PDB file of C-alpha atoms in Angstrom:
ATOM      1  CA  MET A 452       0.000   0.000   0.000  1.00 95.00           C
ATOM      2  CA  GLU A 453       2.895   2.368   0.712  1.00 95.00           C
ATOM      3  CA  ARG A 454       4.260   1.744  -2.783  1.00 96.00           C
ATOM      4  CA  ALA A 455       0.849   2.544  -4.255  1.00 97.00           C
ATOM      5  CA  VAL A 456       0.552   5.788  -2.281  1.00 97.00           C
ATOM      6  CA  ALA A 457       4.079   6.818  -3.282  1.00 96.00           C
ATOM      7  CA  TYR A 458       3.164   6.100  -6.913  1.00 96.00           C
ATOM      8  CA  MET A 459       0.093   8.348  -6.610  1.00 97.00           C
ATOM      9  CA  ARG A 460       2.098  11.178  -5.079  1.00 96.00           C
ATOM     10  CA  GLU A 461       4.851  10.999  -7.697  1.00 95.00           C
ATOM     11  CA  ARG A 462       2.446  10.936 -10.665  1.00 95.00           C
ATOM     12  CA  CYS A 463      -0.627  12.766  -9.338  1.00 94.00           C
ATOM     13  CA  GLY A 464      -0.690  15.073 -12.358  1.00 93.00           C
ATOM     14  CA  GLU A 465      -1.085  12.169 -14.780  1.00 93.00           C
ATOM     15  CA  PRO A 466      -4.361  10.446 -15.764  1.00 93.00           C
ATOM     16  CA  LEU A 467      -3.685   7.346 -13.664  1.00 94.00           C
ATOM     17  CA  THR A 468      -5.876   4.270 -13.983  1.00 95.00           C
ATOM     18  CA  LEU A 469      -6.787   1.813 -11.247  1.00 96.00           C
ATOM     19  CA  ALA A 470      -4.909  -0.902 -13.137  1.00 96.00           C
ATOM     20  CA  GLU A 471      -1.707   1.170 -13.139  1.00 96.00           C
ATOM     21  CA  ILE A 472      -1.954   1.926  -9.415  1.00 96.00           C
ATOM     22  CA  ALA A 473      -2.678  -1.717  -8.565  1.00 96.00           C
ATOM     23  CA  GLU A 474       0.267  -2.813 -10.709  1.00 96.00           C
ATOM     24  CA  SER A 475       2.559  -0.523  -8.705  1.00 96.00           C
ATOM     25  CA  ALA A 476       1.547  -2.548  -5.623  1.00 95.00           C
ATOM     26  CA  LEU A 477       1.998  -5.857  -7.522  1.00 95.00           C
ATOM     27  CA  LEU A 478      -1.649  -6.806  -6.899  1.00 95.00           C
ATOM     28  CA  SER A 479      -4.757  -7.468  -8.958  1.00 95.00           C
ATOM     29  CA  ARG A 480      -7.233  -4.587  -9.242  1.00 95.00           C
ATOM     30  CA  PHE A 481      -9.936  -6.339  -7.209  1.00 95.00           C
ATOM     31  CA  TYR A 482      -7.677  -7.417  -4.360  1.00 96.00           C
ATOM     32  CA  PHE A 483      -5.809  -4.110  -4.345  1.00 97.00           C
ATOM     33  CA  THR A 484      -9.040  -2.089  -4.069  1.00 96.00           C
ATOM     34  CA  ARG A 485     -10.258  -4.175  -1.127  1.00 96.00           C
ATOM     35  CA  VAL A 486      -6.957  -4.051   0.775  1.00 96.00           C
ATOM     36  CA  PHE A 487      -6.364  -0.372   0.011  1.00 96.00           C
ATOM     37  CA  LYS A 488      -9.736   0.680   1.408  1.00 93.00           C
ATOM     38  CA  ALA A 489      -9.224  -1.469   4.504  1.00 91.00           C
ATOM     39  CA  GLU A 490      -5.831   0.169   5.097  1.00 91.00           C
ATOM     40  CA  THR A 491      -6.678   3.816   4.333  1.00 91.00           C
ATOM     41  CA  GLY A 492     -10.442   4.073   4.757  1.00 89.00           C
ATOM     42  CA  LEU A 493     -10.814   5.338   1.178  1.00 93.00           C
ATOM     43  CA  THR A 494     -11.096   3.869  -2.291  1.00 95.00           C
ATOM     44  CA  PRO A 495      -8.002   4.381  -4.491  1.00 96.00           C
ATOM     45  CA  GLY A 496      -9.888   6.944  -6.566  1.00 96.00           C
ATOM     46  CA  ARG A 497     -10.883   9.070  -3.563  1.00 95.00           C
ATOM     47  CA  PHE A 498      -7.381   8.820  -2.117  1.00 96.00           C
ATOM     48  CA  LEU A 499      -5.866   9.958  -5.420  1.00 96.00           C
ATOM     49  CA  ALA A 500      -8.273  12.927  -5.524  1.00 96.00           C
ATOM     50  CA  ALA A 501      -7.143  13.901  -2.008  1.00 96.00           C
ATOM     51  CA  VAL A 502      -3.464  13.563  -2.990  1.00 97.00           C
ATOM     52  CA  ARG A 503      -4.026  15.853  -5.978  1.00 97.00           C
ATOM     53  CA  MET A 504      -5.759  18.491  -3.867  1.00 97.00           C
ATOM     54  CA  HIS A 505      -3.008  18.309  -1.228  1.00 97.00           C
ATOM     55  CA  GLU A 506      -0.399  18.854  -3.946  1.00 97.00           C
ATOM     56  CA  ALA A 507      -2.403  21.870  -5.126  1.00 97.00           C
ATOM     57  CA  LYS A 508      -2.255  23.304  -1.593  1.00 96.00           C
ATOM     58  CA  ARG A 509       1.525  22.818  -1.549  1.00 95.00           C
ATOM     59  CA  LEU A 510       1.987  24.521  -4.912  1.00 97.00           C
ATOM     60  CA  ILE A 511      -0.226  27.457  -3.935  1.00 96.00           C
ATOM     61  CA  GLU A 512       1.731  27.951  -0.696  1.00 92.00           C
ATOM     62  CA  SER A 513       5.270  27.457  -1.989  1.00 93.00           C
ATOM     63  CA  THR A 514       5.374  28.564  -5.651  1.00 95.00           C
ATOM     64  CA  SER A 515       4.445  31.560  -7.799  1.00 94.00           C
ATOM     65  CA  MET A 516       2.549  29.395 -10.293  1.00 97.00           C
ATOM     66  CA  SER A 517      -0.827  30.779 -11.323  1.00 97.00           C
ATOM     67  CA  ILE A 518      -3.985  29.001 -10.159  1.00 97.00           C
ATOM     68  CA  THR A 519      -4.607  27.919 -13.762  1.00 97.00           C
ATOM     69  CA  GLU A 520      -1.109  26.426 -14.032  1.00 97.00           C
ATOM     70  CA  ILE A 521      -1.591  24.582 -10.755  1.00 97.00           C
ATOM     71  CA  SER A 522      -4.943  23.154 -11.822  1.00 96.00           C
ATOM     72  CA  LEU A 523      -3.337  21.789 -14.998  1.00 96.00           C
ATOM     73  CA  ALA A 524      -0.340  20.444 -13.052  1.00 96.00           C
ATOM     74  CA  ILE A 525      -2.556  18.205 -10.914  1.00 95.00           C
ATOM     75  CA  GLY A 526      -4.644  16.894 -13.798  1.00 93.00           C
ATOM     76  CA  TYR A 527      -7.618  19.300 -14.028  1.00 94.00           C
ATOM     77  CA  ASN A 528      -8.565  20.507 -17.491  1.00 92.00           C
ATOM     78  CA  SER A 529     -11.142  22.999 -16.219  1.00 94.00           C
ATOM     79  CA  LEU A 530     -10.246  25.876 -13.909  1.00 95.00           C
ATOM     80  CA  GLY A 531     -13.862  26.084 -12.788  1.00 95.00           C
ATOM     81  CA  SER A 532     -13.957  22.412 -11.764  1.00 96.00           C
ATOM     82  CA  PHE A 533     -10.660  22.753  -9.919  1.00 97.00           C
ATOM     83  CA  THR A 534     -11.793  25.873  -8.047  1.00 97.00           C
ATOM     84  CA  LYS A 535     -15.043  24.191  -7.026  1.00 96.00           C
ATOM     85  CA  SER A 536     -13.291  21.017  -5.839  1.00 96.00           C
ATOM     86  CA  PHE A 537     -10.562  22.946  -4.009  1.00 96.00           C
ATOM     87  CA  THR A 538     -13.056  25.160  -2.191  1.00 95.00           C
ATOM     88  CA  ALA A 539     -15.179  22.165  -1.201  1.00 93.00           C
ATOM     89  CA  SER A 540     -12.150  20.310   0.175  1.00 94.00           C
ATOM     90  CA  VAL A 541     -10.062  23.077   1.737  1.00 93.00           C
ATOM     91  CA  GLY A 542     -12.879  25.363   2.881  1.00 90.00           C
ATOM     92  CA  VAL A 543     -11.608  28.474   1.079  1.00 91.00           C
ATOM     93  CA  SER A 544     -11.022  29.335  -2.574  1.00 94.00           C
ATOM     94  CA  PRO A 545      -7.548  28.875  -4.118  1.00 95.00           C
ATOM     95  CA  GLY A 546      -7.029  32.630  -4.256  1.00 94.00           C
ATOM     96  CA  ARG A 547      -7.992  33.174  -0.645  1.00 92.00           C
ATOM     97  CA  PHE A 548      -5.840  30.238   0.473  1.00 93.00           C
ATOM     98  CA  ARG A 549      -2.835  31.870  -1.218  1.00 93.00           C
ATOM     99  CA  ARG A 550      -3.562  35.180   0.513  1.00 90.00           C
ATOM    100  CA  LEU A 551      -3.863  33.444   3.885  1.00 87.00           C
ATOM    101  CA  ALA A 552      -0.586  31.594   3.299  1.00 86.00           C
ATOM    102  CA  ARG A 553       1.239  34.801   2.365  1.00 86.00           C
ATOM    103  CA  ASP A 554      -0.088  36.493   5.511  1.00 81.00           C
ATOM    104  CA  GLY A 555       1.089  33.604   7.666  1.00 72.00           C
ATOM    105  CA  GLN A 556      -2.458  32.491   8.400  1.00 65.00           C
ATOM    106  CA  GLN A 557      -4.350  29.289   7.736  1.00 61.00           C
ATOM    107  CA  GLY A 558      -8.042  29.662   8.247  1.00 58.00           C
ATOM    108  CA  LEU A 559     -10.929  28.447  10.311  1.00 51.00           C
ATOM    109  CA  PRO A 560     -13.845  26.381   9.018  1.00 46.00           C
ATOM    110  CA  ASP A 561     -17.393  27.506   9.565  1.00 45.00           C
ATOM    111  CA  PRO A 562     -18.659  25.989  12.835  1.00 41.00           C
ATOM    112  CA  GLY A 563     -22.006  24.916  11.464  1.00 40.00           C
ATOM    113  CA  PRO A 564     -22.457  25.110   7.679  1.00 39.00           C
ATOM    114  CA  ALA A 565     -26.039  25.228   6.495  1.00 34.00           C
ATOM    115  CA  GLY A 566     -27.205  22.283   4.474  1.00 36.00           C
ATOM    116  CA  TRP A 567     -25.200  19.488   6.122  1.00 40.00           C
ATOM    117  CA  PRO A 568     -26.886  16.089   6.245  1.00 42.00           C
ATOM    118  CA  GLY A 569     -29.305  16.022   9.148  1.00 43.00           C
ATOM    119  CA  SER A 570     -29.766  19.795   9.185  1.00 45.00           C
ATOM    120  CA  GLY A 571     -33.038  20.557  10.907  1.00 45.00           C
ATOM    121  CA  THR A 572     -32.994  17.344  12.951  1.00 54.00           C
ATOM    122  CA  VAL A 573     -32.329  16.991  16.660  1.00 67.00           C
ATOM    123  CA  ALA A 574     -28.568  16.853  17.211  1.00 85.00           C
ATOM    124  CA  GLY A 575     -26.470  15.065  19.806  1.00 91.00           C
ATOM    125  CA  THR A 576     -23.100  15.491  21.498  1.00 92.00           C
ATOM    126  CA  VAL A 577     -19.862  13.526  21.193  1.00 93.00           C
ATOM    127  CA  ALA A 578     -17.616  13.731  24.268  1.00 93.00           C
ATOM    128  CA  GLY A 579     -14.583  11.988  25.680  1.00 93.00           C
ATOM    129  CA  THR A 580     -10.833  12.369  26.033  1.00 93.00           C
ATOM    130  CA  VAL A 581      -7.922  13.114  23.673  1.00 94.00           C
ATOM    131  CA  SER A 582      -4.586  11.446  24.436  1.00 93.00           C
ATOM    132  CA  LEU A 583      -1.084  11.768  22.957  1.00 94.00           C
ATOM    133  CA  PRO A 584       1.472   9.037  22.264  1.00 92.00           C
ATOM    134  CA  GLU A 585       4.413   8.778  24.654  1.00 89.00           C
ATOM    135  CA  GLY A 586       7.452  10.948  24.059  1.00 88.00           C
ATOM    136  CA  HIS A 587       5.656  14.140  23.025  1.00 90.00           C
ATOM    137  CA  GLY A 588       5.184  17.477  24.761  1.00 90.00           C
ATOM    138  CA  ASN A 589       2.041  19.568  24.948  1.00 93.00           C
ATOM    139  CA  ALA A 590      -0.131  19.638  21.844  1.00 94.00           C
ATOM    140  CA  ARG A 591      -2.894  21.727  20.343  1.00 94.00           C
ATOM    141  CA  VAL A 592      -5.466  19.477  18.676  1.00 95.00           C
ATOM    142  CA  PHE A 593      -8.087  20.184  16.034  1.00 95.00           C
ATOM    143  CA  LEU A 594     -10.904  17.659  16.375  1.00 94.00           C
ATOM    144  CA  GLY A 595     -13.935  17.326  14.143  1.00 94.00           C
ATOM    145  CA  ALA A 596     -16.746  15.107  12.938  1.00 94.00           C
ATOM    146  CA  PHE A 597     -16.487  14.540   9.179  1.00 93.00           C
ATOM    147  CA  ARG A 598     -18.519  12.812   6.485  1.00 92.00           C
ATOM    148  CA  THR A 599     -15.512  10.903   5.118  1.00 91.00           C
ATOM    149  CA  ALA A 600     -12.159   9.620   6.377  1.00 91.00           C
ATOM    150  CA  VAL A 601     -10.452  12.789   5.055  1.00 93.00           C
ATOM    151  CA  VAL A 602     -10.022  15.970   7.100  1.00 94.00           C
ATOM    152  CA  GLN A 603     -11.738  18.254   4.639  1.00 92.00           C
ATOM    153  CA  HIS A 604     -14.442  20.911   4.493  1.00 83.00           C
ATOM    154  CA  ALA A 605     -16.796  21.080   6.163  1.00 79.00           C
ATOM    155  CA  PRO A 606     -16.814  19.385   9.573  1.00 90.00           C
ATOM    156  CA  LEU A 607     -20.229  18.867  11.091  1.00 91.00           C
ATOM    157  CA  ALA A 608     -18.801  20.078  14.403  1.00 92.00           C
ATOM    158  CA  TRP A 609     -15.280  20.922  15.561  1.00 92.00           C
ATOM    159  CA  ALA A 610     -13.209  22.026  18.523  1.00 92.00           C
ATOM    160  CA  VAL A 611      -9.615  22.975  19.361  1.00 93.00           C
ATOM    161  CA  VAL A 612      -8.285  21.297  22.509  1.00 93.00           C
ATOM    162  CA  ASP A 613      -4.984  21.767  24.351  1.00 94.00           C
ATOM    163  CA  VAL A 614      -3.599  18.454  25.603  1.00 94.00           C
ATOM    164  CA  PRO A 615      -0.778  18.291  28.184  1.00 92.00           C
ATOM    165  CA  SER A 616       2.109  15.888  27.812  1.00 90.00           C
ATOM    166  CA  GLY A 617       1.554  12.564  29.511  1.00 87.00           C
ATOM    167  CA  ARG A 618      -2.152  12.860  30.293  1.00 90.00           C
ATOM    168  CA  PRO A 619      -5.433  13.059  28.354  1.00 92.00           C
ATOM    169  CA  SER A 620      -7.647  16.106  28.030  1.00 92.00           C
ATOM    170  CA  CYS A 621     -11.416  16.420  27.702  1.00 92.00           C
ATOM    171  CA  TYR A 622     -13.286  17.450  24.579  1.00 93.00           C
ATOM    172  CA  SER A 623     -16.914  17.948  23.634  1.00 92.00           C
ATOM    173  CA  LEU A 624     -18.474  18.323  20.184  1.00 93.00           C
ATOM    174  CA  LYS A 625     -21.992  19.723  20.405  1.00 90.00           C
ATOM    175  CA  ASN A 626     -24.763  19.917  17.819  1.00 91.00           C
ATOM    176  CA  VAL A 627     -23.598  16.854  15.891  1.00 92.00           C
ATOM    177  CA  PRO A 628     -26.498  15.542  13.760  1.00 91.00           C
ATOM    178  CA  GLY A 629     -27.643  11.997  14.325  1.00 90.00           C
ATOM    179  CA  GLY A 630     -25.880   9.476  12.079  1.00 90.00           C
ATOM    180  CA  SER A 631     -22.496   7.836  11.556  1.00 92.00           C
ATOM    181  CA  TRP A 632     -19.550  10.186  11.171  1.00 94.00           C
ATOM    182  CA  HIS A 633     -15.752   9.979  11.141  1.00 94.00           C
ATOM    183  CA  LEU A 634     -14.151  11.451  14.261  1.00 95.00           C
ATOM    184  CA  LEU A 635     -10.751  12.765  13.111  1.00 95.00           C
ATOM    185  CA  ALA A 636      -8.026  14.821  14.770  1.00 96.00           C
ATOM    186  CA  VAL A 637      -4.889  16.709  13.694  1.00 96.00           C
ATOM    187  CA  ALA A 638      -2.344  18.116  16.143  1.00 95.00           C
ATOM    188  CA  GLN A 639       1.046  19.711  16.452  1.00 94.00           C
ATOM    189  CA  ALA A 640       2.963  18.492  19.479  1.00 93.00           C
ATOM    190  CA  ALA A 641       5.988  20.113  21.102  1.00 91.00           C
ATOM    191  CA  GLY A 642       9.217  18.244  21.626  1.00 79.00           C
ATOM    192  CA  ALA A 643       9.661  16.509  24.959  1.00 65.00           C
ATOM    193  CA  GLY A 644      13.288  17.606  25.427  1.00 57.00           C
ATOM    194  CA  PRO A 645      14.730  20.713  27.133  1.00 57.00           C
ATOM    195  CA  ASP A 646      13.733  22.913  24.171  1.00 57.00           C
ATOM    196  CA  PRO A 647      10.041  22.262  23.422  1.00 51.00           C
ATOM    197  CA  ARG A 648      10.261  24.356  20.249  1.00 55.00           C
ATOM    198  CA  ALA A 649      12.603  21.759  18.750  1.00 60.00           C
ATOM    199  CA  GLY A 650      11.283  18.532  17.355  1.00 70.00           C
ATOM    200  CA  ARG A 651       7.675  19.574  16.805  1.00 84.00           C
ATOM    201  CA  THR A 652       5.647  16.722  15.383  1.00 91.00           C
ATOM    202  CA  VAL A 653       2.408  16.552  13.433  1.00 93.00           C
ATOM    203  CA  LEU A 654       0.070  13.942  14.880  1.00 95.00           C
ATOM    204  CA  VAL A 655      -3.154  12.517  13.519  1.00 96.00           C
ATOM    205  CA  GLY A 656      -5.734  10.138  14.847  1.00 94.00           C
ATOM    206  CA  GLY A 657      -9.326   9.567  15.727  1.00 90.00           C
ATOM    207  CA  HIS A 658     -11.642   7.057  17.271  1.00 85.00           C
ATOM    208  CA  GLY A 659     -10.722   3.391  16.991  1.00 73.00           C
ATOM    209  CA  ARG A 660     -13.730   2.456  14.872  1.00 72.00           C
ATOM    210  CA  PRO A 661     -14.122   3.642  11.265  1.00 76.00           C
ATOM    211  CA  ALA A 662     -17.128   5.771  12.238  1.00 87.00           C
ATOM    212  CA  VAL A 663     -18.942   6.943  15.341  1.00 91.00           C
ATOM    213  CA  THR A 664     -22.723   6.579  15.478  1.00 91.00           C
ATOM    214  CA  VAL A 665     -24.287   9.621  17.088  1.00 91.00           C
ATOM    215  CA  ALA A 666     -27.771   9.342  18.566  1.00 87.00           C
ATOM    216  CA  ALA A 667     -29.933  12.447  18.371  1.00 83.00           C
ATOM    217  CA  ASP A 668     -30.640  14.195  21.688  1.00 83.00           C
ATOM    218  CA  ALA A 669     -27.979  12.076  23.426  1.00 89.00           C
ATOM    219  CA  VAL A 670     -24.300  12.034  24.395  1.00 91.00           C
ATOM    220  CA  THR A 671     -22.002   9.563  22.639  1.00 91.00           C
ATOM    221  CA  SER A 672     -18.744   8.645  24.387  1.00 91.00           C
ATOM    222  CA  ALA A 673     -15.669   8.301  22.150  1.00 92.00           C
ATOM    223  CA  ALA A 674     -11.981   8.351  23.086  1.00 93.00           C
ATOM    224  CA  VAL A 675      -9.560   9.903  20.577  1.00 95.00           C
ATOM    225  CA  ARG A 676      -5.945   8.742  20.367  1.00 94.00           C
ATOM    226  CA  LEU A 677      -3.267  10.517  18.378  1.00 95.00           C
ATOM    227  CA  ARG A 678      -0.212   8.991  16.676  1.00 94.00           C
ATOM    228  CA  PRO A 679       2.543   9.990  14.235  1.00 93.00           C
ATOM    229  CA  VAL A 680       1.587  10.276  10.562  1.00 94.00           C
ATOM    230  CA  ARG A 681       1.838   7.104   8.464  1.00 93.00           C
ATOM    231  CA  PRO A 682       2.604   7.050   4.711  1.00 92.00           C
ATOM    232  CA  THR A 683      -0.848   5.600   4.009  1.00 94.00           C
ATOM    233  CA  ASP A 684      -2.788   8.262   5.945  1.00 94.00           C
ATOM    234  CA  PRO A 685      -5.084  10.387   3.750  1.00 94.00           C
ATOM    235  CA  PRO A 686      -3.697  13.928   3.462  1.00 95.00           C
ATOM    236  CA  VAL A 687      -5.183  16.759   5.518  1.00 95.00           C
ATOM    237  CA  LEU A 688      -6.973  19.115   3.136  1.00 95.00           C
ATOM    238  CA  LEU A 689      -8.911  21.470   5.402  1.00 93.00           C
ATOM    239  CA  ALA A 690      -7.433  24.933   6.022  1.00 90.00           C
ATOM    240  CA  LEU A 691      -6.910  24.648   9.772  1.00 88.00           C
ATOM    241  CA  PRO A 692      -6.343  27.294  12.428  1.00 84.00           C
ATOM    242  CA  ALA A 693      -2.823  27.715  13.804  1.00 84.00           C
ATOM    243  CA  LEU A 694      -1.959  24.731  15.993  1.00 90.00           C
ATOM    244  CA  ASP A 695       1.166  26.010  17.738  1.00 90.00           C
ATOM    245  CA  PRO A 696       1.439  23.924  20.914  1.00 91.00           C
ATOM    246  CA  PRO A 697       1.023  25.900  24.150  1.00 89.00           C
ATOM    247  CA  ALA A 698       3.935  26.204  26.590  1.00 87.00           C
ATOM    248  CA  THR A 699       1.647  25.262  29.476  1.00 89.00           C
ATOM    249  CA  VAL A 700      -1.746  23.611  29.713  1.00 86.00           C
ATOM    250  CA  THR A 701      -3.992  24.202  32.714  1.00 78.00           C
ATOM    251  CA  ALA A 702      -5.354  20.875  33.901  1.00 64.00           C
ATOM    252  CA  ARG A 703      -9.088  20.631  34.441  1.00 61.00           C
ATOM    253  CA  PRO A 704     -10.495  19.274  37.739  1.00 54.00           C
ATOM    254  CA  GLY A 705     -11.585  16.084  36.001  1.00 55.00           C
ATOM    255  CA  CYS A 706     -13.142  14.852  32.803  1.00 58.00           C
ATOM    256  CA  ALA A 707     -16.798  14.107  32.547  1.00 51.00           C
ATOM    257  CA  SER A 708     -17.834  10.485  32.652  1.00 45.00           C
ATOM    258  CA  ILE A 709     -20.681   9.028  30.677  1.00 46.00           C
ATOM    259  CA  ALA A 710     -23.459   7.295  32.597  1.00 42.00           C
ATOM    260  CA  PRO A 711     -27.001   6.100  31.731  1.00 41.00           C
ATOM    261  CA  ALA A 712     -29.718   8.582  32.553  1.00 42.00           C
ATOM    262  CA  PRO A 713     -31.451   7.811  35.863  1.00 44.00           C
ATOM    263  CA  GLY A 714     -34.556   5.704  35.453  1.00 45.00           C
ATOM    264  CA  ALA A 715     -33.938   5.033  31.794  1.00 41.00           C
ATOM    265  CA  GLY A 716     -35.224   1.702  30.603  1.00 41.00           C
ATOM    266  CA  ALA A 717     -33.314  -0.859  28.610  1.00 40.00           C
ATOM    267  CA  ARG A 718     -34.769   0.473  25.385  1.00 39.00           C
ATOM    268  CA  ARG A 719     -33.495   4.017  26.056  1.00 40.00           C
ATOM    269  CA  ARG A 720     -30.073   2.706  27.110  1.00 38.00           C
ATOM    270  CA  ALA A 721     -29.839   0.673  23.917  1.00 37.00           C
ATOM    271  CA  ALA A 722     -30.691   3.811  21.929  1.00 37.00           C
ATOM    272  CA  GLY A 723     -27.745   5.608  23.536  1.00 38.00           C
ATOM    273  CA  HIS A 724     -29.667   8.169  25.606  1.00 39.00           C
ATOM    274  CA  LEU A 725     -27.042   9.171  28.170  1.00 39.00           C
ATOM    275  CA  ARG A 726     -26.151  12.048  30.442  1.00 38.00           C
ATOM    276  CA  LEU A 727     -22.847  13.606  31.429  1.00 38.00           C
ATOM    277  CA  ALA A 728     -21.810  13.146  35.065  1.00 29.00           C
ATOM    278  CA  SER A 729     -18.959  15.285  36.412  1.00 29.00           C
ATOM    279  CA  ALA A 730     -15.867  13.406  37.500  1.00 30.00           C
ATOM    280  CA  ALA A 731     -14.768  16.272  39.774  1.00 32.00           C
ATOM    281  CA  PRO A 732     -14.902  15.539  43.525  1.00 34.00           C
ATOM    282  CA  ALA A 733     -18.240  16.367  45.124  1.00 35.00           C
ATOM    283  CA  ARG A 734     -18.212  19.425  47.372  1.00 39.00           C
ATOM    284  CA  SER A 735     -19.050  18.852  51.027  1.00 39.00           C
ATOM    285  CA  GLY A 736     -20.852  21.183  53.396  1.00 43.00           C
ATOM    286  CA  PRO A 737     -23.289  23.981  52.574  1.00 41.00           C
TER     287      PRO A 737
END
């Protein structure tokens, strides 16, 4: 799979076929498609589209090529189609993304875009903890609920969470529509040595399952674990806010725990109707 992804990245501007990509992995098309999706969470075609858009982001940020030249370089014959696809994936137009990059900014997705699936329905909440792998300093984490396994516009709900080194931190995503969504995270962690500015690392991750099922008018518990980037991870396309890790992180009294609502019957528990119970010590006295 790593050979196939490297092949896509090296030749993303060419009209690649599934047969050519599968041949680079020395596998049949049918078997390659099945294994590739199991490994990456995407079909080869969707992964290739993400690779092309990520290359477009790189070219916009680091070169003086025109937007038209960039669209042709990644295999688009129509500037209009490229602009539409880029805006849908990154969250801003190619021109605005270049202006943000020149100003040293990134961007921030809309917190609740109109027209997402489930709009107008009763929404739920996803809550839990975010944890870092060992050997990393403090991190600032962007966490969101997405329609696909790619971090791209627009998340159904999102939050930025500061996580201290060596211990998890709480998060809560509110107003998530009922349904099954991908819970994905991107972070920048500080180095764990004497100079935390050295050795910064990009981390990615999410929930262990491919998707999280959110029940309307309920709280869904989901732990998020971050890890270093793998070659087969889908590229991050969304224009994210700055994720410079904080020097210090103030610890909260305790994370919320998820418990069944009092008096709820088996049917309501099975449906996932839960409440949040504070894990902070109870106060004594008046």
